[in-house]
mmCIF file of C-alpha atoms in Angstrom:
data_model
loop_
_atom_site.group_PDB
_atom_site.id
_atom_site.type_symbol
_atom_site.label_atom_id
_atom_site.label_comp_id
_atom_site.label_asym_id
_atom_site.label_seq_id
_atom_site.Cartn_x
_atom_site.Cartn_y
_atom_site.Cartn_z
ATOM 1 C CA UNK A 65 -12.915 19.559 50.986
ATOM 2 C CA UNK A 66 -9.679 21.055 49.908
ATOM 3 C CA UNK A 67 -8.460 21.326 53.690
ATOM 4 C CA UNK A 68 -9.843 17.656 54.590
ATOM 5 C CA UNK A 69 -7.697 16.274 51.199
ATOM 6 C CA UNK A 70 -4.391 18.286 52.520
ATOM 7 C CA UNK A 71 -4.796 17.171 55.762
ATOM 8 C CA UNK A 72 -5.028 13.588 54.926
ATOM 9 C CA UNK A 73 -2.007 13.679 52.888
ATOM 10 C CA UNK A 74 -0.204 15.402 55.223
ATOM 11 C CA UNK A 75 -0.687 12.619 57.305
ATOM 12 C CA UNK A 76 1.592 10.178 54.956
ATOM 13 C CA UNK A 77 3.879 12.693 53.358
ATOM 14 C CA UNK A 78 4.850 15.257 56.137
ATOM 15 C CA UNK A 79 7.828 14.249 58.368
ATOM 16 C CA UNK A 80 7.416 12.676 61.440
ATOM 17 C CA UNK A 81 8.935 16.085 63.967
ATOM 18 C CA UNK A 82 5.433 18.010 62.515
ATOM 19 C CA UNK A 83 2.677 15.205 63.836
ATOM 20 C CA UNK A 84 2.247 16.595 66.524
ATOM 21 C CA UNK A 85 1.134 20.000 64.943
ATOM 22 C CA UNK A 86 -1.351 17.898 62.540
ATOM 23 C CA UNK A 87 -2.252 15.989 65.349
ATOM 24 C CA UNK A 88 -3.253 19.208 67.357
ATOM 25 C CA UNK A 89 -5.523 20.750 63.990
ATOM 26 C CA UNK A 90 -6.861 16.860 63.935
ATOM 27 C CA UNK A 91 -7.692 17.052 68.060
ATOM 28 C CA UNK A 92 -9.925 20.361 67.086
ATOM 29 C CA UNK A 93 -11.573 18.450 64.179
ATOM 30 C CA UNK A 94 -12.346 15.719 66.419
ATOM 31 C CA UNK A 95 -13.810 18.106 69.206
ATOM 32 C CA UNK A 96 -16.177 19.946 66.658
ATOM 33 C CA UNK A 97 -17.706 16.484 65.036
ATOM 34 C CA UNK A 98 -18.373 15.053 69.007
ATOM 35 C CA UNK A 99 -19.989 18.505 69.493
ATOM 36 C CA UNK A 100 -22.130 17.545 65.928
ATOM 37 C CA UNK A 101 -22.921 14.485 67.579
ATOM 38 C CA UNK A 102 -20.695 12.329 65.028
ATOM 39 C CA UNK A 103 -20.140 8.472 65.956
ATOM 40 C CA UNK A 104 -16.321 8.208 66.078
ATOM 41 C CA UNK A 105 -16.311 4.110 67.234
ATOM 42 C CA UNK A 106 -15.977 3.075 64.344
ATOM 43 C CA UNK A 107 -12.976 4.792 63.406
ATOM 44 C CA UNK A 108 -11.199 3.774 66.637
ATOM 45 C CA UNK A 109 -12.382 -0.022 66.658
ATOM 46 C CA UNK A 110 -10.683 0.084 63.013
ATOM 47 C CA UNK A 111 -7.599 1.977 64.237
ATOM 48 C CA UNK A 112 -6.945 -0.439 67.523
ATOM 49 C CA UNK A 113 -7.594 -3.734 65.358
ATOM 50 C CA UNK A 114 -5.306 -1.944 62.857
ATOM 51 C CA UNK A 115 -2.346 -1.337 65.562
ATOM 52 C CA UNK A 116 -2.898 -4.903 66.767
ATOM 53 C CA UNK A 117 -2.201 -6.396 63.751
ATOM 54 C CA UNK A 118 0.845 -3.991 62.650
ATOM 55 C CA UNK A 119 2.359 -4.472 66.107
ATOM 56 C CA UNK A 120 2.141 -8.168 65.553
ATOM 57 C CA UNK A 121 3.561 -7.817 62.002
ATOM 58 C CA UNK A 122 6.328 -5.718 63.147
ATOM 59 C CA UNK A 123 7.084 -8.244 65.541
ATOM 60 C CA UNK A 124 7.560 -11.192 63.744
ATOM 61 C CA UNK A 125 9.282 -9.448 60.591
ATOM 62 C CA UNK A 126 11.902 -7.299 62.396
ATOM 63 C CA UNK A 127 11.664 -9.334 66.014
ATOM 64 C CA UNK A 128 9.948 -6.421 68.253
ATOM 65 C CA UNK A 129 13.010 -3.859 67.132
ATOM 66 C CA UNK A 130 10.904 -1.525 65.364
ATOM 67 C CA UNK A 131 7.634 -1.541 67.129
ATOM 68 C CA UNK A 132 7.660 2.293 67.216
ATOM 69 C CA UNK A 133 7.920 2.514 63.636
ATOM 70 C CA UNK A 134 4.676 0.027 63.440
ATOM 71 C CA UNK A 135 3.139 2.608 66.158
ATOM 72 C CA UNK A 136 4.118 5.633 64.004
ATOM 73 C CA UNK A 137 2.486 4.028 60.875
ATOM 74 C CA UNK A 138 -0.911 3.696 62.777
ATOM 75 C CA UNK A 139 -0.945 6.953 64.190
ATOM 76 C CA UNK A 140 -0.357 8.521 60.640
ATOM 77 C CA UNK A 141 -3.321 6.158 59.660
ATOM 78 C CA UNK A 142 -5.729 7.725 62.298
ATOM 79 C CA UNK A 143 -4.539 11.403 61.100
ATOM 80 C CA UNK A 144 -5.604 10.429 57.358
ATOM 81 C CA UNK A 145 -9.085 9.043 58.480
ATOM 82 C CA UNK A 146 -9.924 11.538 61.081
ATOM 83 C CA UNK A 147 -10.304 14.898 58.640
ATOM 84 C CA UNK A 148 -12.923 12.564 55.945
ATOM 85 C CA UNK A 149 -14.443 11.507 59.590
ATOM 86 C CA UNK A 150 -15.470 15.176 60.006
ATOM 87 C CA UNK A 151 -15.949 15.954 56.725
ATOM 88 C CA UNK A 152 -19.030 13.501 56.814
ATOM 89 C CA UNK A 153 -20.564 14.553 59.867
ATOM 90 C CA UNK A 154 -20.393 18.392 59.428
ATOM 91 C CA UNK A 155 -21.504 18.346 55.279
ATOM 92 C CA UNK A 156 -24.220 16.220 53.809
ATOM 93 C CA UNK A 157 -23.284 14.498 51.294
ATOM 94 C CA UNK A 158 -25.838 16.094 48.664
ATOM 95 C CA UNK A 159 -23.581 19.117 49.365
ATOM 96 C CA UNK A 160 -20.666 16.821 48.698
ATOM 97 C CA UNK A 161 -22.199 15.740 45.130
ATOM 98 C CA UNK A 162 -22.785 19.378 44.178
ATOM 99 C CA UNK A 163 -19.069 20.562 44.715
ATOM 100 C CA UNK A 164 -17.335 17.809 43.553
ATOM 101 C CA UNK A 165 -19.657 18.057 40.220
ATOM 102 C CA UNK A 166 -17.956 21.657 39.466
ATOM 103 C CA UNK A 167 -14.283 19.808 39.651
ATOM 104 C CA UNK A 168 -15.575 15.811 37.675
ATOM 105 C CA UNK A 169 -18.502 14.646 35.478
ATOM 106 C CA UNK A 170 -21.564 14.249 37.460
ATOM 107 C CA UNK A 171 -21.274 10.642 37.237
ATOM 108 C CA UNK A 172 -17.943 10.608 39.229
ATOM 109 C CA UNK A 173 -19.371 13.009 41.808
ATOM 110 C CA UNK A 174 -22.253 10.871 42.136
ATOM 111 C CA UNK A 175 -20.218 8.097 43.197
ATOM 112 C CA UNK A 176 -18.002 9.563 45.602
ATOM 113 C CA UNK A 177 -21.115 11.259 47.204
ATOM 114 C CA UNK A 178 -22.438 8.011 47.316
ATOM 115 C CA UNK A 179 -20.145 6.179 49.248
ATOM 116 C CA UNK A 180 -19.293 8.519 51.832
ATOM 117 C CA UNK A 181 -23.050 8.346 52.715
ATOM 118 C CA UNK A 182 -22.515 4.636 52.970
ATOM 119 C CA UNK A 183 -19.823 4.657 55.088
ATOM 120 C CA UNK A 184 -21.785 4.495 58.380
ATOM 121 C CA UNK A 185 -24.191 1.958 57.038
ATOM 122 C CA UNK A 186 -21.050 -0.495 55.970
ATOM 123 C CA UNK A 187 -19.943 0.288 59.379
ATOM 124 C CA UNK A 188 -22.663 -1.071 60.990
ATOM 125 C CA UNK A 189 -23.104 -3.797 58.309
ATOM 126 C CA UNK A 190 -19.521 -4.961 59.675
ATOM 127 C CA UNK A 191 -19.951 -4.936 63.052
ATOM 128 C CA UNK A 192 -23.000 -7.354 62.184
ATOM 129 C CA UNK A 193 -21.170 -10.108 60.228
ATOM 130 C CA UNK A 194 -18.518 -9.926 63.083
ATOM 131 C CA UNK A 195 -21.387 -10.547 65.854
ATOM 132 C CA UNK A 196 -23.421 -13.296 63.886
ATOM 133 C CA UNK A 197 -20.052 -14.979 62.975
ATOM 134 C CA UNK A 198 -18.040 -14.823 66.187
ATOM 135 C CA UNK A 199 -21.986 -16.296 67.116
ATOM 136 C CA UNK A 200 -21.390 -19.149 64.853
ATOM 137 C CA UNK A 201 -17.989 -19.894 66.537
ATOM 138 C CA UNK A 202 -15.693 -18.409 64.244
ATOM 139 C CA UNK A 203 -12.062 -18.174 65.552
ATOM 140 C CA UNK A 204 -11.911 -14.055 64.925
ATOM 141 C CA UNK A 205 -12.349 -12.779 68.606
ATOM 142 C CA UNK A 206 -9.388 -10.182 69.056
ATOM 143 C CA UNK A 207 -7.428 -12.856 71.232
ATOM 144 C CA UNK A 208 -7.608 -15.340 68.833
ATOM 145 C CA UNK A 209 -6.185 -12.821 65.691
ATOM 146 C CA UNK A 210 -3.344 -12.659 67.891
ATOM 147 C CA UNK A 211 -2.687 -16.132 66.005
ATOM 148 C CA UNK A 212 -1.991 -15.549 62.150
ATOM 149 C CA UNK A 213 -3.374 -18.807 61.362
ATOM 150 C CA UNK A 214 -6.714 -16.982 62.189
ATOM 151 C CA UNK A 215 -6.923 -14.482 59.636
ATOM 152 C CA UNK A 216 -7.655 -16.644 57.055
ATOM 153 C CA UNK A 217 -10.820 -17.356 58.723
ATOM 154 C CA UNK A 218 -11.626 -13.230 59.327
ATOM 155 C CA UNK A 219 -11.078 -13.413 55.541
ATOM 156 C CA UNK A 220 -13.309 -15.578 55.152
ATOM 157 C CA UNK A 221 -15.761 -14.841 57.309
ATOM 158 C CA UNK A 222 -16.162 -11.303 57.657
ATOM 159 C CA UNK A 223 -14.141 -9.527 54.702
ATOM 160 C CA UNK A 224 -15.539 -11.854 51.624
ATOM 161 C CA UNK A 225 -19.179 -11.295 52.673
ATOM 162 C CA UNK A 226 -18.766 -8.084 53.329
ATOM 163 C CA UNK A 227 -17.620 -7.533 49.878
ATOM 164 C CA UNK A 228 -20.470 -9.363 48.399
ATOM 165 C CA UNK A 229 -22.673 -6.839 50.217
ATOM 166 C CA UNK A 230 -20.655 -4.353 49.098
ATOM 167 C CA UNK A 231 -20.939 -5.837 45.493
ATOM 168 C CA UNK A 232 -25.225 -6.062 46.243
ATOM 169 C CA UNK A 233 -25.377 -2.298 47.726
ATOM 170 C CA UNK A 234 -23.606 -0.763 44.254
ATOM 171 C CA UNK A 235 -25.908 -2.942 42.008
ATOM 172 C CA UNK A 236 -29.176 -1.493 43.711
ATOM 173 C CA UNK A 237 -27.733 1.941 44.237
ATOM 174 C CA UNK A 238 -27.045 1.888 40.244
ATOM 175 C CA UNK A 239 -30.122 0.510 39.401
ATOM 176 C CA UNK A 240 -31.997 3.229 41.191
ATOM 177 C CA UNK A 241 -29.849 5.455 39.685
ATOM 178 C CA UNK A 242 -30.691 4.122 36.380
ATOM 179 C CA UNK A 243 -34.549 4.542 37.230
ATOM 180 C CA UNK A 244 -34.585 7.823 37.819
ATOM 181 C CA UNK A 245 -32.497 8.184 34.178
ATOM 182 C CA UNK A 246 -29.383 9.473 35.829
ATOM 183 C CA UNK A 247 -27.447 10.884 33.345
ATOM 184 C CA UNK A 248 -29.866 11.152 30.777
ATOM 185 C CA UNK A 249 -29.825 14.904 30.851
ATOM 186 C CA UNK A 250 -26.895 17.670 30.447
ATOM 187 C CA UNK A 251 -27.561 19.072 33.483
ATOM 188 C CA UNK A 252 -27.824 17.430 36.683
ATOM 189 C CA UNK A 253 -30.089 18.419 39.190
ATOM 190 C CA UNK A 254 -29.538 18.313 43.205
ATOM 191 C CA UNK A 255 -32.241 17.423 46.212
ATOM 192 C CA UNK A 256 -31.791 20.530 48.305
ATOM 193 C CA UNK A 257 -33.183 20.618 52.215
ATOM 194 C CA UNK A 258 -35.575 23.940 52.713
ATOM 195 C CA UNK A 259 -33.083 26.564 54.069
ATOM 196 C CA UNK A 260 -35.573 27.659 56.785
ATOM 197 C CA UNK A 261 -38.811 25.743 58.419
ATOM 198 C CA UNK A 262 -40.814 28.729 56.386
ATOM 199 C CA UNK A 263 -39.331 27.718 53.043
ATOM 200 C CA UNK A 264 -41.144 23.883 53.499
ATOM 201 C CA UNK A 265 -44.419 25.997 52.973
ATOM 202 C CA UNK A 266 -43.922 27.515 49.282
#
């Protein structure tokens, strides 16, 4: 956890002549989560919607002059997402709860653990609103963000009810929570998987 937080600041904060070293430990990170079988589309429908937009910013704020700069700023984007990427699909997030409860109340660590194990779900709960909406005839296909006056309706149609799910999904995860009286005692306990097919039997 301590190399996935370094590397993702690195990403914003080292200069631009030592990318392509982070880039090369990000390639191997990249490699090993395929290998686990993690689902990297999501990541790289975010990070080419992302470039389309900056490019177009960049474009109409400094007149296409500094396009490279609007390139740069993407790339360092996909260098800060790729290291949580892998952090997801090589740890469980259970694991994630029980470190980060050593370093924050267990309340915090609860959180955080939570929402990285939502991540793919909200993934997939986007790329449903987009569907059913572009469905409905909304003006959000990637030709028609080209047009600014579109985003309003992306907004609209895909970020705001999104967020209300978001809003619904942390209301039932704290209720359950709250069942179970989270919190209630000093120490917190952990779900841990059996270590071995033999340990399922004691």
């Amino acid at each position: 956890m301590l190399l996935v937080t370094l590397l993702s600041s690195a990403a914003f904060l080292a200069p631009q002549s030592s990318l392509l070293y982070l880039a090369f430990i990000n390639l191997l990170l990249l490699v090993h989560g395929l290998i686990k079988r993690g689902d990297i589309r999501g990541i790289i429908r975010y990070i080419v919607l992302q470039l389309g937009f900056t490019l177009l910013l960049y474009a109409l704020i400094h007149g296409g002059k500094q396009m490279n700069q609007g390139a740069w700023a993407v790339a360092r984007m996909l260098l800060a997402l790729l290291p949580g990427w892998w952090l997801t699909v090589v740890i469980k997030p259970q694991l994630i709860g029980v470190v980060l409860a050593k370093v924050m109340p267990a309340q915090w660590a609860f959180v955080v653990a939570a929402s990285i194990n939502l991540l793919p779900f909200m993934t997939n709960e986007l790329r449903d609103i987009y569907q059913l909406q572009l469905l409905r005839g909304a003006r959000i296909a990637p030709r028609q963000l080209l047009n600014p006056l579109n985003w309003y309706e992306l907004a609209y149609c895909v970020i705001f009810p999104l967020f209300v799910q978001l809003l619904k999904l942390a209301q039932q995860t704290a209720t359950a929570a709250r069942s179970r009286h989270f919190g209630s005692q000093p120490q917190v306990t952990y779900w841990r998987e059996p270590r071995s097919p033999h340990d399922t039997d004691r």
